[in-house]
PDB file of C-alpha atoms in Angstrom:
ATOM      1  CA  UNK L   1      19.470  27.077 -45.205  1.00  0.00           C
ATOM      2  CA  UNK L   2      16.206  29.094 -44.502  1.00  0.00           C
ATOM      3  CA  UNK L   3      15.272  30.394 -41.152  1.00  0.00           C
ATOM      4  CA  UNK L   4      12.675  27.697 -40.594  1.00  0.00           C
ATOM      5  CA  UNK L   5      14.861  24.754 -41.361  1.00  0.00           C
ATOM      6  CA  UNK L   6      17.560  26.260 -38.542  1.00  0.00           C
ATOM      7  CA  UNK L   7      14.351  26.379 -35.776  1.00  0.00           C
ATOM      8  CA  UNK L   8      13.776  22.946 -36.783  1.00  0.00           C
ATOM      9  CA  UNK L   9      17.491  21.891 -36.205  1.00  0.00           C
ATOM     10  CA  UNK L  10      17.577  23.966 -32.821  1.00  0.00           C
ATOM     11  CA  UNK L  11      14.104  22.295 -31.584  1.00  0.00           C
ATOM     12  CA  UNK L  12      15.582  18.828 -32.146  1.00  0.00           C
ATOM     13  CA  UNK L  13      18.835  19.509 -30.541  1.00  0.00           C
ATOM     14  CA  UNK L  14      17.298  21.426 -27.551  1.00  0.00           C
ATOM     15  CA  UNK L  15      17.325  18.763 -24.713  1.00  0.00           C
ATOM     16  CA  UNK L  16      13.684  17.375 -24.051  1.00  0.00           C
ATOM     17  CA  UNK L  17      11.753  18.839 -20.651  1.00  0.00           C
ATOM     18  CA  UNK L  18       8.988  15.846 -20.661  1.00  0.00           C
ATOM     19  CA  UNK L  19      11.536  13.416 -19.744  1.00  0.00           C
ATOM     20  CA  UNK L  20      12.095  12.502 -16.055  1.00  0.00           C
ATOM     21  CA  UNK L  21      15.732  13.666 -14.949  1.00  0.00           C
ATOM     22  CA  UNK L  22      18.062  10.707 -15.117  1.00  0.00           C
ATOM     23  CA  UNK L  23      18.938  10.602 -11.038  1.00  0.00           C
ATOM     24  CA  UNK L  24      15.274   9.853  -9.968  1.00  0.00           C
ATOM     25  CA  UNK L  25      16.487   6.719  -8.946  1.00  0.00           C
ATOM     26  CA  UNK L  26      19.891   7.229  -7.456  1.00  0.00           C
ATOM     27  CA  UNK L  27      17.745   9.668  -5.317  1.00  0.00           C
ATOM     28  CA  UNK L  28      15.324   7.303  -4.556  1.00  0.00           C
ATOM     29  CA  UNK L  29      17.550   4.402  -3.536  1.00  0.00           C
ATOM     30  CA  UNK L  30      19.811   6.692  -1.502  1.00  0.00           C
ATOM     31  CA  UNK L  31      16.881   8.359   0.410  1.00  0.00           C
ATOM     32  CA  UNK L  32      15.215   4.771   1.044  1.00  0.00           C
ATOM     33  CA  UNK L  33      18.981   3.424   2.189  1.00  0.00           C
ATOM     34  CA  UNK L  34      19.413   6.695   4.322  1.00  0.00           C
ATOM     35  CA  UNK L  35      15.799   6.476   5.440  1.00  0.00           C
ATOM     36  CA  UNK L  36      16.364   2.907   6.536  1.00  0.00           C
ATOM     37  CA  UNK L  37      19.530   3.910   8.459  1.00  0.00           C
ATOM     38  CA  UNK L  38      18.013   6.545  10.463  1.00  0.00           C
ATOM     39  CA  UNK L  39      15.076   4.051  11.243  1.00  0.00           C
ATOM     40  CA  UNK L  40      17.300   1.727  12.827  1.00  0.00           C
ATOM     41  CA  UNK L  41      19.092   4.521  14.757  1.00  0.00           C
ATOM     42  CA  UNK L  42      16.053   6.093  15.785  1.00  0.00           C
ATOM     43  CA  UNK L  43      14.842   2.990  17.181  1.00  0.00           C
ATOM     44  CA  UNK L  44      18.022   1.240  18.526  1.00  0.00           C
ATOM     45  CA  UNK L  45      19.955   3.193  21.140  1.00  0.00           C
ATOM     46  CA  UNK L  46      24.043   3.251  20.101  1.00  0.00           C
ATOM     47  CA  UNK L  47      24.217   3.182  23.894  1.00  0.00           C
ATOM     48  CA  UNK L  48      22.720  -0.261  24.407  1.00  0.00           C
ATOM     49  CA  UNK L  49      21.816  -2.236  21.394  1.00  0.00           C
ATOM     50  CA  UNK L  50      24.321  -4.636  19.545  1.00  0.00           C
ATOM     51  CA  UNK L  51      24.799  -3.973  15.793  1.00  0.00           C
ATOM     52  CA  UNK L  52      26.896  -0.667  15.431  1.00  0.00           C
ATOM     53  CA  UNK L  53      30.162  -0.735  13.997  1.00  0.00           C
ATOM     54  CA  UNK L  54      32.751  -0.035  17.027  1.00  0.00           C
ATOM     55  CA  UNK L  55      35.330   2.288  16.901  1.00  0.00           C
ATOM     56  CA  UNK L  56      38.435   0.684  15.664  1.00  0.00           C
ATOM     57  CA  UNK L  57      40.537   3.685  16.690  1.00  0.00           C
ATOM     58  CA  UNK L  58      38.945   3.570  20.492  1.00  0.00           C
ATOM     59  CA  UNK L  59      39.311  -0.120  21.093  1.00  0.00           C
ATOM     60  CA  UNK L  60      43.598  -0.214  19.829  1.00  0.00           C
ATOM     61  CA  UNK L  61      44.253   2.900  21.935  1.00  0.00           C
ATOM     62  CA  UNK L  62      41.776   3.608  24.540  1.00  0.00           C
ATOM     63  CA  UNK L  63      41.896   7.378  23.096  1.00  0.00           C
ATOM     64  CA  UNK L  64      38.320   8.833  21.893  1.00  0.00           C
ATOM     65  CA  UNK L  65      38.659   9.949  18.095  1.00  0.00           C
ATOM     66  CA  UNK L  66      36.862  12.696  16.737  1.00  0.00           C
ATOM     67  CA  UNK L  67      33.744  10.430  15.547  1.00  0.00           C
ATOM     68  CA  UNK L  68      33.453   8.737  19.034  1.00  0.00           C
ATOM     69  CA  UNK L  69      29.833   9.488  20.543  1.00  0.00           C
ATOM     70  CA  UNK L  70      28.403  10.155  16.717  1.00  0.00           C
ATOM     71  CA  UNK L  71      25.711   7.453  16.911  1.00  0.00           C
ATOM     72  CA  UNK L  72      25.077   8.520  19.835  1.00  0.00           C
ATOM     73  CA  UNK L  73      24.896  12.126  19.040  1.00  0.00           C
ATOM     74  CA  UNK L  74      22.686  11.192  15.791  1.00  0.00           C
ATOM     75  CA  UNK L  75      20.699   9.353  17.628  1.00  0.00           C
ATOM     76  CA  UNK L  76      19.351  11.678  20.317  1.00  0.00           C
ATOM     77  CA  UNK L  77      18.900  14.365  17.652  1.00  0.00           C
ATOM     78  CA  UNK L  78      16.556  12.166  16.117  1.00  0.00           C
ATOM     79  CA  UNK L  79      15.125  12.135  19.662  1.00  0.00           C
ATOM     80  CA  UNK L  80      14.856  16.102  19.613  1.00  0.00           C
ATOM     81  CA  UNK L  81      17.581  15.948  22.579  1.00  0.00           C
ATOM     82  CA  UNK L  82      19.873  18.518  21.028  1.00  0.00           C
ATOM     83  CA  UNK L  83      21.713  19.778  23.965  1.00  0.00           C
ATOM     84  CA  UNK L  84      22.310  15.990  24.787  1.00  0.00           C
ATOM     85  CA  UNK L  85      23.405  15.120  21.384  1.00  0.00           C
ATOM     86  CA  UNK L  86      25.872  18.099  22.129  1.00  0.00           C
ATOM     87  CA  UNK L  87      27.433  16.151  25.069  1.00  0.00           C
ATOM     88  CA  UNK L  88      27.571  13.233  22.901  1.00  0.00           C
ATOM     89  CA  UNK L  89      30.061  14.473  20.364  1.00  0.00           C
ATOM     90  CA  UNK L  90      30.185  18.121  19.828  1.00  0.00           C
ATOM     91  CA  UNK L  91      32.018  17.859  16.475  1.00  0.00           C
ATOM     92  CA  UNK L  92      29.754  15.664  14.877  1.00  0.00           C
ATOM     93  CA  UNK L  93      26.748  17.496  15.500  1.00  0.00           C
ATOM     94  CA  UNK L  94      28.155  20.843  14.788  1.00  0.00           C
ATOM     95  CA  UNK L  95      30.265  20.141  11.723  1.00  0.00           C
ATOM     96  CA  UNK L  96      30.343  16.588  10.859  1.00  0.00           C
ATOM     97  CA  UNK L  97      26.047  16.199  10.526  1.00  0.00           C
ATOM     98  CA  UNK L  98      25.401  19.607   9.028  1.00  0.00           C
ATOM     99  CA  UNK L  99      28.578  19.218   6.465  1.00  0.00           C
ATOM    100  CA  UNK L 100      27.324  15.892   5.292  1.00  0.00           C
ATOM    101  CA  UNK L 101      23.188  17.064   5.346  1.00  0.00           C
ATOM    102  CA  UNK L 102      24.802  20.209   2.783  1.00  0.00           C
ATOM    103  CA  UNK L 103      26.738  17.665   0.564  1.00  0.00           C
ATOM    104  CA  UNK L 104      23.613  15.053  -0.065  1.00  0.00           C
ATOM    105  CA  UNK L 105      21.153  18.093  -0.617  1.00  0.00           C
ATOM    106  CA  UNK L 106      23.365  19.374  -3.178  1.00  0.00           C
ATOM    107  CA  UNK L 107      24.188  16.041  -4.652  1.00  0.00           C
ATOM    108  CA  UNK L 108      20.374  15.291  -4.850  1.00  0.00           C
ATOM    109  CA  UNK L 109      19.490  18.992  -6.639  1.00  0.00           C
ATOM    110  CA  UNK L 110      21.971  18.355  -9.276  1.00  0.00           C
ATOM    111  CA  UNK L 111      20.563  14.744  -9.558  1.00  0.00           C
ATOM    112  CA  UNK L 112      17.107  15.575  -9.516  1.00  0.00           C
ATOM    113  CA  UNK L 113      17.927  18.770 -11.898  1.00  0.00           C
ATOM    114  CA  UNK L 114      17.028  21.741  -9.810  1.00  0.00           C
ATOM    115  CA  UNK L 115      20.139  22.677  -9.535  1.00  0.00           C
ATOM    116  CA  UNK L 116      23.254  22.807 -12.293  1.00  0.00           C
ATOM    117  CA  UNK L 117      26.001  20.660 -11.750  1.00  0.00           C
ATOM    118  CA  UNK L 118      29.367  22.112 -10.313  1.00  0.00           C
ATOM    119  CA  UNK L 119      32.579  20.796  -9.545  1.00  0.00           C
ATOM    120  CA  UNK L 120      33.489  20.021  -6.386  1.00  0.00           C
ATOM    121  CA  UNK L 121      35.364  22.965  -4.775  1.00  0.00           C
ATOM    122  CA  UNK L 122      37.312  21.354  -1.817  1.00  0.00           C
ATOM    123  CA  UNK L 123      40.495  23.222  -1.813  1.00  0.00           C
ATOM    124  CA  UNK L 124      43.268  21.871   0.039  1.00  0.00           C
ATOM    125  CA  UNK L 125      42.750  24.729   2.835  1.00  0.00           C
ATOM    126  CA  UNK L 126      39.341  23.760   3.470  1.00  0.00           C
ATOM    127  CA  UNK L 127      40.435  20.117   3.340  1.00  0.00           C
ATOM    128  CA  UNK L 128      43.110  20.836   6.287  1.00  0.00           C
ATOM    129  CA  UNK L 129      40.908  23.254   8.476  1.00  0.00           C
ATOM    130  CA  UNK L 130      38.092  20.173   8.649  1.00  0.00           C
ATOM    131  CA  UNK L 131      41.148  17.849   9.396  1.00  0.00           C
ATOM    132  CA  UNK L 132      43.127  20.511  11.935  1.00  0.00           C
ATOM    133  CA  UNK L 133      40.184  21.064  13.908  1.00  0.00           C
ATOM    134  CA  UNK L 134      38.454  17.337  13.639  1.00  0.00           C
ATOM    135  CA  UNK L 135      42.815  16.531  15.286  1.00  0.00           C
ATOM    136  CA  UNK L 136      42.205  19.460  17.986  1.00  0.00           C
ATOM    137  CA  UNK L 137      38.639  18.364  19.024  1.00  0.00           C
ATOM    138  CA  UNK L 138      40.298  15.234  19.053  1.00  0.00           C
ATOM    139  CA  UNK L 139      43.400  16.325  21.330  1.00  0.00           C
ATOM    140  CA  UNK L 140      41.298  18.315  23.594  1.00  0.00           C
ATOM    141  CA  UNK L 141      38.532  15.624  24.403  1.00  0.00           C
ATOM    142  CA  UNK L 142      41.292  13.109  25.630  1.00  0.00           C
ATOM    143  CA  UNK L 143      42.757  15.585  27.605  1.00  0.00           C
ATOM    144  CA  UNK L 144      42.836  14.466  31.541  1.00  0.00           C
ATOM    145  CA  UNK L 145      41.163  17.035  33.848  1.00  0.00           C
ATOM    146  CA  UNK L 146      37.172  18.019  34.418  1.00  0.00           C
ATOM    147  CA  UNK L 147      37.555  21.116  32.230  1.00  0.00           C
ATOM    148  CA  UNK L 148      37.965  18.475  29.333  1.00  0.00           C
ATOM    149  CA  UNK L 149      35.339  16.327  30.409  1.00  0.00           C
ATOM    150  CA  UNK L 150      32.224  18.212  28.347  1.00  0.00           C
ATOM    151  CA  UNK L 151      34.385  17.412  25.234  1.00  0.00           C
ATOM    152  CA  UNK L 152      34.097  13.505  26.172  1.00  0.00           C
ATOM    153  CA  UNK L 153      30.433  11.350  25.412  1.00  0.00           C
TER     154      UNK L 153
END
């Protein structure tokens, strides 16, 4: 086989550039359903307006769970009201918002192509250090007592 007959064979095996990458639209609909979500949370206050899911954990046990106060929370910091959103739920803007913001920008670099594809790397150790301290935030903020208090929305 000659040398130019091999460059041919590479060329048409070598994946095509011109094309768009194949997750345009997963991005697309993802950003437009995330988009829409923080529309409606921007403009309805968890606080006051119907039509946010209620904690089922709160209303069987009267205890707050880790995730109670994150619309809230989400909401003022789409307000700009960060030390608020910190009284809100703590966790949720200081682990649970920036966690999830790091997953979806990687997920939409891979999709979009800027980035290579990896496996997912939660090891069981990260896994339980998100879930020990999620349970002590959880513990603490239910907790009689003022000290405890700034831990409640």
């Amino acid at each position: 086989m000659s040398d130019t007959s091999r460059q041919h064979d590479a060329a048409a095996k070598a994946p095509r550039t011109d094309r768009p990458p194949r997750g345009r639209l997963e991005v697309a609909v993802s950003a437009a359903v995330l988009g829409a979500a923080a529309l409606f949370l921007y403009f309805a206050d968890p606080a006051t307006a119907h039509g946010y899911l209620p904690c089922v954990f709160h209303r069987f046990t009267g205890l707050l769970c880790p995730g109670c106060g994150g619309q809230r929370a989400a909401h003022l910091l789409l307000h700009g009201e960060f030390a608020a959103a910190l009284r809100a739920n703590g966790f949720a803007v200081a682990v649970i918002l920036p966690l999830g913001a790091a997953v979806y920008a990687r997920w939409v670099l891979e999709r979009l192509g800027w980035a290579r594809p990896r496996p997912a790397r939660l090891t069981g150790a990260v896994l339980l250090g998100f879930v020990a301290a999620a349970a002590v935030f959880a513990v603490l903020r239910n907790l009689p007592g003022e000290m405890w208090s700034v831990l409640r929305p």
